[in-house]
């Protein structure tokens, strides 16, 4: 049990990275509190797995430190860090029974057999594996095998953090949901720190209390699912989370306000607006755009049915703006006006929200 | 789903069938033919029934050759399999040395078999051979043409030198196919090197090792060229393995009937053992 602090982390797989783009992790400072449920969310290649391997000790960072509480563990190998990890593909010891698999980490640490037995049965019970304890692990389905990998982390009482590296990749869709709720339930039951790496926003947002969104080796935002949705600090977060993603439109500053192609738009961070060198953009989620009697003049080009709501695609000049319309509502044909919710509209400078 | 039925497909199989018939089925049937008949030359044959089979199975000479064959095969399996696995484990998995190691390992396999025999013959000659001379200089009265023990040692050493590489390459292929996550999980679970070998590497190598054992068993049971070139089956009959004995009967004495019966028995023994090995090593495993 420990608080995890990542201090000024940088990592590159090259000996002397010539450019900034050669760093797998560019600069990271994160503090994870003891007992929290965290998710690391980002597209493939953003450095999530690198970060995970640094925390678990499978990789040594090029620069920076990893602290468990106040102990510097940067140079410690995985087995001395008291961590557990569930991998993308189930890792089980084929020749052992389910029981043998669960007991393996304890037996390696010379725990007395009596205690091993007690722990294994307790964990098997939590994971609904009790009935299969004596079967060979290789005979289980993918979700059963992932439960075993998780179980090997849970049996140890000394584990500081359990890490998941896209653990649901090989699980059937209908079981993903089951396993995800099981994870959430387990987290509440055992109170261990859990870090969940994924590129799937649904997995991240349903599992975690705090989501760390990463892109190109950098953390772009840390926040609760609600914060990420309602107040994205980076256009990447807006794009990556939500479906469809946030509308991002180039804008200019005029008379202390923002406007798109000469049409003035009220924004939430109006007080922070100042002349800046970077590219200015307005970000607004489709959920917060609605049809109105006046506002931005657009052409409706496409309506797609997404079940309980419809996604309407409109054009303002060259820019595409999407909005969600609920089932009963009528969609104007061709010419229409759009209204942006001022509280949810923000101006971004070089992709970062202006503050 | 409907299967497409097209009888023309048989035409494509015909050439292979003809080839197999020509080089396997017809010769094999000829052997069966010989094994049941007696001939005095001039292409005149008399029915002999199972006489030759009874003779071979009852003959002490056959028992002795079979015993030597079993001892030889057992010895080289016991040496080559663990040694091959050990070398494969010691080889690097990444980096520039991988290809160097692989090429060095493959070299013995590329040498023609009779050359291997000739090489070892010269190498082991007690007066001028590097090995033979060195051993004698060290005070060991080594002479593989005179002492059966020395002959056996040399034949086995030669086979180990020649064929351990095959086991190494197969075991290595099995090792590198193990995903990194297994090693990482084992590290996290606190597994010591022995446990990693026992519970990860060995189970993952099981299939290739099954193949390695089968191949080494069959090849060593059939072995002819190298020991024939090295010792010619001597001194006396001490290194006369089954195949060497068979050639002596068939071509030395020209006893076609007994030789045919012997080769069929020989063939069935290999088939039986291979099946037993396979069945034992793959039991309760889903392939």
Coordinates of C-alpha atoms in Angstrom, one line a residue:
Chain A
X1 CA 0.0 0.0 0.0
X2 CA 1.6 3.2 -1.1
X3 CA 1.2 6.5 -2.7
X4 CA 3.0 6.5 -6.1
X5 CA 4.9 9.6 -7.2
X6 CA 6.4 9.9 -10.7
X7 CA 8.9 12.8 -10.6
X8 CA 10.2 14.5 -13.8
X9 CA 10.0 11.2 -15.8
X10 CA 11.5 11.1 -19.2
X11 CA 12.2 8.0 -21.2
X12 CA 13.6 7.1 -24.6
X13 CA 14.4 3.7 -26.1
X14 CA 17.4 5.3 -27.8
X15 CA 20.7 6.0 -26.1
X16 CA 21.0 9.6 -27.3
X17 CA 17.6 10.8 -28.6
X18 CA 18.4 13.4 -31.2
X19 CA 15.0 15.1 -31.3
X20 CA 12.1 15.6 -29.0
X21 CA 10.0 13.2 -31.0
X22 CA 12.4 10.3 -30.1
X23 CA 11.3 10.4 -26.5
X24 CA 8.6 7.8 -25.7
X25 CA 7.8 9.8 -22.6
X26 CA 8.6 13.5 -22.8
X27 CA 7.9 14.8 -19.3
X28 CA 5.7 13.4 -16.6
X29 CA 4.8 14.4 -13.1
X30 CA 2.0 12.4 -11.6
X31 CA 0.9 11.5 -8.1
X32 CA -1.4 8.6 -7.5
X33 CA -2.9 8.3 -4.1
X34 CA -3.1 5.1 -2.2
X35 CA -6.2 3.0 -3.0
X36 CA -7.4 4.9 -6.0
X37 CA -8.7 3.6 -9.3
X38 CA -6.8 5.3 -12.2
X39 CA -6.9 4.9 -15.9
X40 CA -4.2 5.8 -18.4
X41 CA -6.0 6.6 -21.6
X42 CA -4.5 7.3 -25.0
X43 CA -4.0 6.1 -28.5
X44 CA -1.6 3.4 -29.4
X45 CA 2.0 4.6 -29.2
X46 CA 1.3 7.4 -26.8
X47 CA 3.6 6.0 -24.1
X48 CA 1.1 4.3 -21.9
X49 CA 2.7 1.0 -21.8
X50 CA 6.2 2.5 -21.4
X51 CA 4.9 4.4 -18.4
X52 CA 3.4 1.2 -17.0
X53 CA 6.6 -0.7 -17.4
X54 CA 8.5 2.1 -15.6
X55 CA 6.1 1.9 -12.7
X56 CA 6.4 -1.9 -12.5
X57 CA 10.2 -1.8 -12.8
X58 CA 10.4 -3.7 -16.1
X59 CA 12.0 -0.5 -17.6
X60 CA 14.3 2.0 -16.0
X61 CA 13.5 5.6 -17.0
X62 CA 16.1 7.6 -18.8
X63 CA 15.5 10.5 -16.4
X64 CA 13.4 11.1 -13.2
X65 CA 12.4 9.1 -10.2
X66 CA 9.7 6.7 -9.2
X67 CA 8.7 6.9 -5.5
X68 CA 6.5 4.5 -3.6
X69 CA 5.5 6.6 -0.6
X70 CA 8.8 8.3 0.1
X71 CA 11.0 5.4 -1.0
X72 CA 12.9 5.7 -4.2
X73 CA 12.3 2.5 -6.2
X74 CA 13.7 3.7 -9.5
X75 CA 16.5 1.1 -9.5
X76 CA 14.5 -1.8 -7.9
X77 CA 13.6 -4.8 -10.0
X78 CA 9.9 -5.8 -10.3
X79 CA 10.0 -8.5 -7.7
X80 CA 11.2 -6.1 -5.0
X81 CA 8.5 -3.4 -5.7
X82 CA 5.5 -5.4 -4.5
X83 CA 3.4 -4.8 -7.6
X84 CA 1.2 -6.9 -9.7
X85 CA 0.4 -6.7 -13.4
X86 CA -2.2 -8.1 -15.7
X87 CA -1.0 -8.3 -19.3
X88 CA -2.8 -7.7 -22.6
X89 CA -2.7 -11.5 -23.3
X90 CA -3.4 -13.8 -20.5
X91 CA -0.2 -15.1 -18.9
X92 CA -0.8 -18.3 -17.1
X93 CA 1.4 -21.3 -16.2
X94 CA -0.1 -23.9 -18.5
X95 CA 1.0 -27.0 -16.7
X96 CA -0.3 -26.0 -13.3
X97 CA -3.9 -26.1 -12.1
X98 CA -5.8 -22.9 -11.3
X99 CA -4.9 -23.5 -7.7
X100 CA -1.2 -23.8 -8.5
X101 CA -1.3 -20.6 -10.6
X102 CA -2.8 -18.6 -7.8
X103 CA -0.5 -20.1 -5.2
X104 CA 2.6 -19.6 -7.3
X105 CA 3.5 -16.0 -6.2
X106 CA 3.1 -17.0 -2.6
X107 CA 5.1 -20.2 -2.8
X108 CA 7.9 -18.3 -4.5
X109 CA 8.0 -16.1 -1.4
X110 CA 8.0 -19.0 0.9
X111 CA 4.7 -18.3 2.5
X112 CA 3.6 -21.2 4.8
X113 CA 1.3 -23.7 3.0
X114 CA -1.6 -23.1 5.4
X115 CA -1.7 -19.4 4.7
X116 CA -1.3 -20.1 0.9
X117 CA -4.3 -22.3 1.0
X118 CA -6.4 -19.8 2.9
X119 CA -5.5 -16.9 0.6
X120 CA -6.0 -18.9 -2.6
X121 CA -9.4 -20.0 -1.6
X122 CA -10.4 -16.5 -0.5
X123 CA -9.3 -15.0 -3.8
X124 CA -10.8 -17.8 -5.9
X125 CA -14.0 -17.1 -4.1
X126 CA -13.9 -13.4 -5.0
X127 CA -13.2 -14.2 -8.7
X128 CA -15.8 -17.0 -8.9
X129 CA -13.0 -19.5 -9.7
X130 CA -13.7 -21.8 -6.7
X131 CA -15.3 -24.5 -8.8
X132 CA -12.4 -24.7 -11.1
X133 CA -9.5 -24.7 -8.7
X134 CA -8.4 -28.2 -9.6
X135 CA -8.7 -28.0 -13.3
X136 CA -5.8 -27.3 -15.5
X137 CA -5.4 -23.5 -16.1
X138 CA -4.8 -24.1 -19.9
X139 CA -8.3 -25.4 -20.3
X140 CA -10.0 -22.1 -19.2
X141 CA -11.4 -19.5 -21.6
X142 CA -9.7 -16.2 -22.1
X143 CA -11.7 -14.4 -19.5
X144 CA -11.0 -17.1 -17.0
X145 CA -7.3 -16.9 -17.7
X146 CA -7.3 -13.1 -17.2
X147 CA -9.0 -13.7 -13.9
X148 CA -6.2 -16.0 -12.9
X149 CA -3.6 -13.4 -13.9
X150 CA -5.5 -10.9 -11.8
X151 CA -5.8 -13.4 -9.0
X152 CA -2.0 -13.9 -8.8
X153 CA -1.8 -10.2 -8.0
X154 CA -4.6 -10.2 -5.5
X155 CA -3.4 -13.2 -3.4
X156 CA -0.4 -11.3 -2.2
X157 CA -1.2 -9.1 0.7
X158 CA 1.9 -6.9 0.2
X159 CA 1.0 -5.6 -3.2
X160 CA 1.3 -1.8 -3.6
X161 CA -0.4 -1.4 -6.9
X162 CA -2.1 -3.7 -9.5
X163 CA -1.6 -2.6 -13.1
X164 CA -3.7 -3.6 -16.1
X165 CA -2.3 -3.4 -19.6
X166 CA -5.3 -3.4 -21.8
X167 CA -6.6 -6.5 -20.1
X168 CA -9.8 -6.9 -22.1
X169 CA -8.2 -7.0 -25.5
X170 CA -8.8 -10.8 -26.0
X171 CA -12.1 -11.0 -24.2
X172 CA -15.4 -11.5 -26.0
X173 CA -17.5 -8.3 -26.2
X174 CA -20.3 -9.6 -24.1
X175 CA -17.9 -10.7 -21.3
X176 CA -16.0 -7.4 -21.4
X177 CA -18.8 -5.7 -19.6
X178 CA -19.1 -8.4 -17.0
X179 CA -15.4 -8.5 -16.3
X180 CA -15.2 -4.7 -16.1
X181 CA -17.9 -4.5 -13.5
X182 CA -16.2 -7.3 -11.6
X183 CA -13.0 -5.2 -11.6
X184 CA -14.8 -2.2 -10.3
X185 CA -16.4 -4.3 -7.6
X186 CA -13.0 -5.8 -6.7
X187 CA -11.5 -2.4 -6.4
X188 CA -14.1 -1.4 -3.9
X189 CA -13.7 -4.7 -2.0
X190 CA -9.9 -4.8 -1.7
X191 CA -9.1 -1.1 -1.8
X192 CA -5.8 -1.5 -3.7
X193 CA -4.4 1.1 -6.0
X194 CA -5.2 0.0 -9.5
X195 CA -3.9 1.5 -12.7
X196 CA -5.7 0.6 -15.8
X197 CA -4.1 1.2 -19.2
X198 CA -6.4 1.3 -22.2
X199 CA -7.1 3.0 -25.5
X200 CA -10.8 2.4 -25.0
X201 CA -12.6 5.4 -23.5
X202 CA -15.5 3.4 -22.2
X203 CA -13.2 1.1 -20.2
X204 CA -11.3 4.0 -18.8
X205 CA -14.3 6.2 -17.9
X206 CA -16.3 3.4 -16.3
X207 CA -13.4 2.0 -14.3
X208 CA -11.5 5.0 -13.0
X209 CA -12.1 7.7 -10.5
X210 CA -9.3 9.7 -12.2
X211 CA -8.3 9.4 -15.8
X212 CA -4.9 10.4 -17.1
X213 CA -5.1 11.2 -20.8
X214 CA -1.9 10.8 -22.7
X215 CA -0.8 11.8 -26.2
X216 CA 2.6 11.8 -27.9
X217 CA 4.4 10.9 -24.7
X218 CA 2.8 13.6 -22.6
X219 CA 0.0 13.9 -20.2
X220 CA -2.6 16.2 -21.7
X221 CA -5.1 16.2 -18.9
X222 CA -5.8 14.5 -15.6
X223 CA -9.3 14.5 -14.3
X224 CA -12.5 12.7 -13.4
X225 CA -14.6 11.4 -16.3
X226 CA -17.0 14.3 -15.9
X227 CA -14.2 16.8 -16.0
X228 CA -12.8 15.3 -19.1
X229 CA -16.1 15.4 -20.8
X230 CA -17.3 18.8 -19.7
X231 CA -14.1 20.7 -19.5
X232 CA -11.5 19.3 -21.8
X233 CA -8.2 21.2 -21.4
X234 CA -6.8 20.1 -24.7
X235 CA -8.5 19.6 -28.1
X236 CA -7.0 16.1 -28.1
X237 CA -9.1 15.2 -25.1
X238 CA -12.1 16.7 -26.8
X239 CA -11.5 14.5 -29.9
X240 CA -10.5 11.4 -28.1
X241 CA -13.2 11.2 -25.5
X242 CA -16.8 11.3 -26.5
X243 CA -18.5 10.0 -29.6
X244 CA -18.6 11.9 -31.9
X245 CA -15.7 14.0 -30.6
X246 CA -15.6 17.7 -29.9
X247 CA -16.1 20.2 -32.7
X248 CA -13.0 22.2 -33.2
X249 CA -13.3 25.4 -35.3
X250 CA -10.6 28.0 -36.1
X251 CA -11.6 31.3 -34.7
X252 CA -10.3 34.9 -34.4
X253 CA -10.4 37.4 -31.6
X254 CA -12.3 40.6 -32.1
X255 CA -13.4 43.3 -29.6
X256 CA -12.5 41.1 -26.6
X257 CA -14.6 38.2 -27.8
X258 CA -14.2 35.2 -30.2
X259 CA -15.8 34.8 -33.5
X260 CA -16.0 32.2 -36.3
X261 CA -15.9 33.6 -39.8
X262 CA -17.1 36.9 -38.4
X263 CA -19.9 35.4 -36.4
X264 CA -19.5 36.2 -32.7
X265 CA -19.6 33.3 -30.3
X266 CA -20.0 33.6 -26.5
X267 CA -17.4 31.5 -24.7
X268 CA -16.8 30.4 -21.1
X269 CA -13.2 31.5 -20.9
X270 CA -13.9 35.0 -22.3
X271 CA -11.9 36.6 -19.5
X272 CA -8.8 34.7 -20.4
X273 CA -8.8 35.8 -24.0
X274 CA -5.8 37.8 -25.1
X275 CA -3.8 38.2 -28.3
X276 CA -1.6 35.2 -28.7
X277 CA 0.8 33.9 -31.4
X278 CA -0.6 30.4 -31.6
X279 CA -3.5 29.0 -33.6
X280 CA -6.8 29.9 -32.0
X281 CA -9.7 27.4 -32.0
X282 CA -13.1 27.1 -30.5
X283 CA -14.1 23.8 -29.0
X284 CA -17.6 22.7 -28.4
X285 CA -19.0 19.2 -27.9
X286 CA -21.9 18.1 -30.2
X287 CA -23.9 17.5 -27.0
X288 CA -23.9 21.2 -26.3
X289 CA -24.9 22.5 -29.7
X290 CA -28.5 23.0 -30.6
X291 CA -30.7 24.4 -33.3
X292 CA -32.0 27.9 -32.7
X293 CA -33.9 30.7 -34.4
X294 CA -30.7 32.8 -34.7
X295 CA -27.0 32.3 -34.4
X296 CA -24.5 30.6 -36.7
X297 CA -26.0 30.1 -40.1
X298 CA -25.2 26.6 -41.4
X299 CA -26.3 24.1 -44.0
X300 CA -27.5 20.7 -42.8
X301 CA -25.7 18.1 -44.9
X302 CA -26.3 14.7 -43.2
X303 CA -28.4 13.1 -40.5
X304 CA -27.3 9.7 -39.1
X305 CA -29.4 7.7 -36.7
X306 CA -27.5 6.5 -33.6
X307 CA -30.4 5.0 -31.7
X308 CA -31.8 7.3 -29.0
X309 CA -30.4 10.3 -30.7
X310 CA -29.4 11.5 -34.2
X311 CA -26.1 12.9 -35.3
X312 CA -26.6 15.9 -37.5
X313 CA -23.7 17.0 -39.7
X314 CA -23.7 20.7 -40.7
X315 CA -21.4 23.0 -42.6
X316 CA -20.5 26.6 -41.8
X317 CA -18.4 27.6 -44.8
X318 CA -15.7 25.0 -44.9
X319 CA -16.1 23.9 -41.3
X320 CA -18.0 20.9 -40.2
X321 CA -20.1 21.2 -37.1
X322 CA -21.8 18.1 -35.6
X323 CA -24.6 18.2 -33.1
X324 CA -26.8 15.7 -31.4
X325 CA -30.6 15.8 -31.7
X326 CA -32.9 13.7 -29.6
X327 CA -35.4 11.4 -31.3
X328 CA -38.6 13.5 -31.2
X329 CA -37.0 16.7 -32.3
X330 CA -37.4 17.9 -35.9
X331 CA -34.3 18.6 -37.9
X332 CA -34.5 21.6 -40.2
X333 CA -33.7 20.9 -43.8
X334 CA -30.8 22.8 -45.4
X335 CA -30.6 26.3 -43.9
X336 CA -30.6 26.5 -40.1
X337 CA -29.1 28.4 -37.2
X338 CA -27.0 26.9 -34.4
X339 CA -26.5 28.0 -30.8
X340 CA -23.5 27.0 -28.7
X341 CA -24.0 26.6 -24.9
X342 CA -21.7 29.5 -23.7
X343 CA -20.8 27.6 -20.5
X344 CA -19.4 24.7 -22.6
X345 CA -17.7 26.6 -25.3
X346 CA -14.0 27.3 -24.9
X347 CA -11.2 28.9 -26.8
X348 CA -8.0 26.9 -27.3
X349 CA -4.6 28.3 -28.2
X350 CA -2.3 25.8 -29.8
X351 CA -4.7 23.1 -28.7
X352 CA -4.5 24.1 -25.0
X353 CA -7.4 25.8 -23.3
X354 CA -6.7 29.5 -22.7
X355 CA -6.6 30.4 -19.0
Chain B
X1 CA -21.1 -25.0 -46.3
X2 CA -21.2 -27.1 -49.5
X3 CA -18.0 -28.8 -50.4
X4 CA -16.9 -28.5 -54.0
X5 CA -16.5 -31.9 -55.5
X6 CA -14.2 -32.1 -58.4
X7 CA -12.9 -35.5 -59.4
X8 CA -10.3 -33.9 -61.7
X9 CA -8.3 -33.2 -58.6
X10 CA -7.1 -36.8 -58.6
X11 CA -5.1 -36.1 -61.7
X12 CA -2.9 -33.7 -59.8
X13 CA -2.1 -36.3 -57.2
X14 CA -1.2 -38.9 -59.8
X15 CA 2.4 -37.8 -60.4
X16 CA 3.2 -37.9 -56.7
X17 CA 1.4 -41.3 -56.4
X18 CA 3.5 -42.7 -59.3
X19 CA 6.7 -41.4 -57.7
X20 CA 5.9 -42.8 -54.3
X21 CA 4.9 -46.1 -55.8
X22 CA 8.2 -46.2 -57.8
X23 CA 10.5 -45.3 -54.9
X24 CA 8.7 -46.6 -51.8
X25 CA 5.8 -49.0 -52.3
X26 CA 7.3 -51.2 -55.0
X27 CA 10.7 -51.6 -53.2
X28 CA 8.8 -52.3 -50.0
X29 CA 6.7 -54.9 -51.6
X30 CA 9.8 -56.5 -53.1
X31 CA 11.2 -56.7 -49.6
X32 CA 8.0 -58.3 -48.4
X33 CA 8.2 -60.7 -51.3
X34 CA 11.8 -61.7 -50.5
X35 CA 11.0 -62.1 -46.8
X36 CA 8.6 -64.9 -47.5
X37 CA 10.6 -66.8 -50.1
X38 CA 13.8 -68.7 -50.5
X39 CA 16.0 -68.2 -53.6
X40 CA 19.1 -69.9 -54.9
X41 CA 19.7 -67.5 -57.7
X42 CA 18.6 -67.7 -61.3
X43 CA 15.5 -65.8 -60.2
X44 CA 14.0 -69.1 -58.9
X45 CA 11.9 -68.7 -55.7
X46 CA 10.5 -71.1 -53.3
X47 CA 7.8 -70.4 -50.6
X48 CA 9.4 -70.1 -47.2
X49 CA 6.4 -68.9 -45.1
X50 CA 7.4 -67.2 -41.8
X51 CA 10.7 -69.2 -41.6
X52 CA 13.0 -66.2 -42.0
X53 CA 11.0 -64.1 -39.4
X54 CA 11.4 -67.0 -36.9
X55 CA 15.0 -67.3 -37.7
X56 CA 15.7 -63.6 -37.2
X57 CA 13.7 -63.2 -34.1
X58 CA 15.4 -66.3 -32.6
X59 CA 18.9 -65.4 -33.6
X60 CA 21.4 -64.3 -31.0
X61 CA 23.2 -62.2 -33.5
X62 CA 20.1 -60.1 -34.1
X63 CA 19.5 -59.8 -30.4
X64 CA 23.0 -58.6 -29.9
X65 CA 22.7 -56.0 -32.6
X66 CA 19.4 -54.8 -31.4
X67 CA 20.8 -54.5 -27.8
X68 CA 23.7 -52.4 -29.1
X69 CA 21.3 -50.3 -31.1
X70 CA 19.0 -49.7 -28.1
X71 CA 22.0 -48.8 -25.9
X72 CA 23.4 -46.4 -28.5
X73 CA 20.1 -44.7 -29.1
X74 CA 19.4 -44.4 -25.4
X75 CA 22.8 -43.0 -24.7
X76 CA 22.7 -40.3 -27.4
X77 CA 19.2 -39.2 -26.4
X78 CA 20.2 -38.9 -22.8
X79 CA 23.1 -36.8 -23.7
X80 CA 21.9 -34.8 -26.7
X81 CA 18.4 -33.7 -25.4
X82 CA 19.5 -32.1 -22.1
X83 CA 22.7 -30.8 -23.7
X84 CA 20.8 -29.2 -26.6
X85 CA 18.3 -27.6 -24.2
X86 CA 21.2 -26.3 -22.0
X87 CA 23.0 -24.8 -25.0
X88 CA 19.7 -23.2 -26.4
X89 CA 19.1 -21.6 -23.0
X90 CA 22.6 -20.2 -22.9
X91 CA 22.4 -18.7 -26.4
X92 CA 21.6 -14.9 -26.7
X93 CA 18.0 -14.1 -27.7
X94 CA 18.8 -10.7 -29.2
X95 CA 21.8 -8.8 -30.6
X96 CA 24.5 -9.4 -33.2
X97 CA 25.7 -12.7 -31.6
X98 CA 22.4 -14.5 -32.4
X99 CA 23.3 -15.1 -36.1
X100 CA 26.9 -16.0 -35.2
X101 CA 25.7 -18.6 -32.8
X102 CA 23.0 -20.0 -35.2
X103 CA 25.5 -20.4 -38.0
X104 CA 28.0 -22.1 -35.7
X105 CA 25.3 -24.4 -34.5
X106 CA 24.2 -25.2 -38.0
X107 CA 27.6 -26.1 -39.3
X108 CA 27.8 -29.7 -38.2
X109 CA 24.4 -30.3 -39.8
X110 CA 25.7 -29.2 -43.2
X111 CA 28.5 -31.7 -43.4
X112 CA 27.8 -34.8 -45.5
X113 CA 27.5 -37.8 -43.3
X114 CA 30.3 -39.9 -44.7
X115 CA 32.6 -36.8 -44.4
X116 CA 31.7 -36.7 -40.7
X117 CA 32.7 -40.3 -40.3
X118 CA 36.0 -39.7 -42.2
X119 CA 36.7 -36.6 -40.2
X120 CA 36.3 -38.3 -36.9
X121 CA 38.2 -41.3 -38.1
X122 CA 41.3 -39.1 -38.9
X123 CA 40.6 -37.0 -35.8
X124 CA 40.6 -40.1 -33.5
X125 CA 43.5 -42.0 -35.0
X126 CA 45.7 -43.0 -32.1
X127 CA 49.0 -42.2 -33.7
X128 CA 48.4 -39.1 -35.9
X129 CA 44.8 -37.9 -35.0
X130 CA 44.5 -34.8 -32.9
X131 CA 42.2 -36.4 -30.4
X132 CA 43.8 -39.9 -30.4
X133 CA 47.3 -38.5 -30.1
X134 CA 46.4 -36.1 -27.4
X135 CA 44.6 -38.7 -25.3
X136 CA 47.6 -41.0 -25.6
X137 CA 50.0 -38.2 -24.8
X138 CA 47.9 -37.7 -21.6
X139 CA 48.6 -41.2 -20.6
X140 CA 45.3 -42.9 -21.7
X141 CA 45.9 -46.0 -23.8
X142 CA 43.3 -44.9 -26.3
X143 CA 42.7 -46.9 -29.5
X144 CA 39.3 -47.0 -31.1
X145 CA 40.3 -49.7 -33.6
X146 CA 41.3 -52.1 -30.8
X147 CA 39.3 -51.3 -27.7
X148 CA 35.5 -51.7 -27.9
X149 CA 35.1 -49.1 -25.1
X150 CA 37.1 -46.5 -26.9
X151 CA 35.2 -47.3 -30.1
X152 CA 31.9 -46.8 -28.4
X153 CA 33.0 -43.5 -26.8
X154 CA 34.2 -42.2 -30.2
X155 CA 31.0 -43.2 -32.0
X156 CA 28.9 -41.5 -29.4
X157 CA 31.0 -38.4 -29.2
X158 CA 30.8 -38.2 -33.0
X159 CA 27.0 -38.4 -32.9
X160 CA 26.7 -35.9 -30.1
X161 CA 29.0 -33.5 -32.1
X162 CA 27.0 -34.1 -35.3
X163 CA 23.4 -34.0 -34.0
X164 CA 23.2 -32.0 -30.8
X165 CA 22.9 -28.9 -33.0
X166 CA 19.5 -30.1 -34.3
X167 CA 18.2 -30.3 -30.8
X168 CA 19.7 -26.8 -30.0
X169 CA 18.0 -25.2 -33.0
X170 CA 14.7 -26.7 -32.3
X171 CA 14.8 -25.9 -28.6
X172 CA 16.0 -22.4 -29.5
X173 CA 13.1 -21.9 -31.8
X174 CA 10.7 -22.9 -29.0
X175 CA 12.4 -20.5 -26.6
X176 CA 12.3 -17.4 -28.7
X177 CA 8.6 -17.9 -29.4
X178 CA 7.8 -17.3 -25.7
X179 CA 6.3 -13.8 -25.4
X180 CA 8.1 -11.4 -23.1
X181 CA 5.0 -11.1 -21.0
X182 CA 5.7 -14.5 -19.5
X183 CA 9.1 -13.5 -18.3
X184 CA 7.8 -10.3 -17.0
X185 CA 4.9 -12.0 -15.2
X186 CA 7.4 -14.5 -13.7
X187 CA 9.6 -11.7 -12.5
X188 CA 6.6 -10.0 -10.8
X189 CA 5.6 -13.3 -9.3
X190 CA 9.0 -13.7 -7.8
X191 CA 9.9 -16.8 -9.7
X192 CA 13.5 -18.0 -9.5
X193 CA 15.4 -19.2 -12.6
X194 CA 14.6 -22.9 -11.9
X195 CA 10.9 -22.1 -11.6
X196 CA 11.0 -20.1 -14.8
X197 CA 12.6 -23.0 -16.6
X198 CA 10.2 -25.6 -15.1
X199 CA 6.9 -23.7 -15.5
X200 CA 7.5 -21.5 -18.5
X201 CA 10.3 -22.5 -20.7
X202 CA 10.0 -26.3 -20.5
X203 CA 6.2 -26.4 -21.1
X204 CA 6.6 -24.0 -24.0
X205 CA 9.4 -26.1 -25.5
X206 CA 7.5 -29.3 -25.0
X207 CA 6.2 -29.5 -28.6
X208 CA 9.5 -28.9 -30.3
X209 CA 11.2 -31.2 -27.9
X210 CA 8.7 -33.9 -28.8
X211 CA 9.8 -33.4 -32.4
X212 CA 13.4 -33.3 -31.5
X213 CA 13.2 -36.6 -29.6
X214 CA 11.3 -38.3 -32.3
X215 CA 13.7 -37.2 -35.0
X216 CA 16.8 -38.1 -33.0
X217 CA 15.3 -41.4 -32.1
X218 CA 14.5 -42.4 -35.7
X219 CA 17.7 -41.0 -37.1
X220 CA 19.9 -42.7 -34.5
X221 CA 18.0 -46.0 -34.9
X222 CA 18.7 -45.8 -38.6
X223 CA 22.3 -44.6 -38.3
X224 CA 24.6 -46.3 -40.8
X225 CA 27.1 -44.0 -42.6
X226 CA 29.0 -42.4 -39.8
X227 CA 29.8 -45.5 -37.7
X228 CA 30.4 -47.5 -40.8
X229 CA 33.0 -45.0 -42.0
X230 CA 34.5 -44.6 -38.5
X231 CA 34.7 -48.1 -37.2
X232 CA 33.1 -50.4 -39.8
X233 CA 31.2 -52.0 -37.0
X234 CA 34.4 -53.1 -35.2
X235 CA 36.5 -53.9 -33.4
X236 CA 34.9 -57.3 -33.7
X237 CA 31.2 -56.7 -33.7
X238 CA 31.3 -54.3 -30.8
X239 CA 29.9 -51.3 -32.8
X240 CA 27.8 -53.3 -35.3
X241 CA 24.5 -51.5 -35.0
X242 CA 21.3 -52.8 -36.6
X243 CA 21.7 -51.2 -40.0
X244 CA 25.4 -52.2 -40.3
X245 CA 24.4 -55.8 -39.4
X246 CA 21.6 -55.7 -42.0
X247 CA 23.9 -54.6 -44.7
X248 CA 26.3 -57.4 -43.8
X249 CA 23.5 -60.0 -44.1
X250 CA 22.0 -58.6 -47.2
X251 CA 25.1 -57.6 -49.2
X252 CA 27.9 -59.4 -47.5
X253 CA 26.3 -62.8 -47.2
X254 CA 23.7 -62.2 -49.8
X255 CA 21.0 -63.8 -47.7
X256 CA 18.1 -62.0 -49.2
X257 CA 15.3 -63.7 -47.3
X258 CA 16.6 -63.3 -43.8
X259 CA 17.8 -59.7 -44.7
X260 CA 14.3 -58.8 -45.9
X261 CA 12.7 -60.3 -42.8
X262 CA 15.2 -58.4 -40.7
X263 CA 14.5 -55.1 -42.4
X264 CA 10.8 -55.5 -41.9
X265 CA 11.2 -56.2 -38.2
X266 CA 13.6 -53.3 -38.0
X267 CA 11.0 -51.0 -39.6
X268 CA 8.2 -52.2 -37.3
X269 CA 10.4 -51.6 -34.3
X270 CA 11.0 -48.0 -35.3
X271 CA 7.4 -47.5 -36.1
X272 CA 6.3 -48.9 -32.7
X273 CA 8.8 -46.9 -30.7
X274 CA 8.0 -43.7 -32.5
X275 CA 4.3 -44.2 -31.8
X276 CA 5.0 -44.9 -28.1
X277 CA 7.1 -41.8 -27.8
X278 CA 4.5 -39.7 -29.5
X279 CA 1.6 -41.1 -27.5
X280 CA 3.4 -40.7 -24.2
X281 CA 4.7 -37.1 -24.9
X282 CA 1.4 -35.8 -26.2
X283 CA -1.0 -37.4 -23.7
X284 CA -3.6 -35.1 -22.1
X285 CA -2.6 -32.3 -24.4
X286 CA -4.9 -30.5 -26.8
X287 CA -3.0 -29.9 -30.0

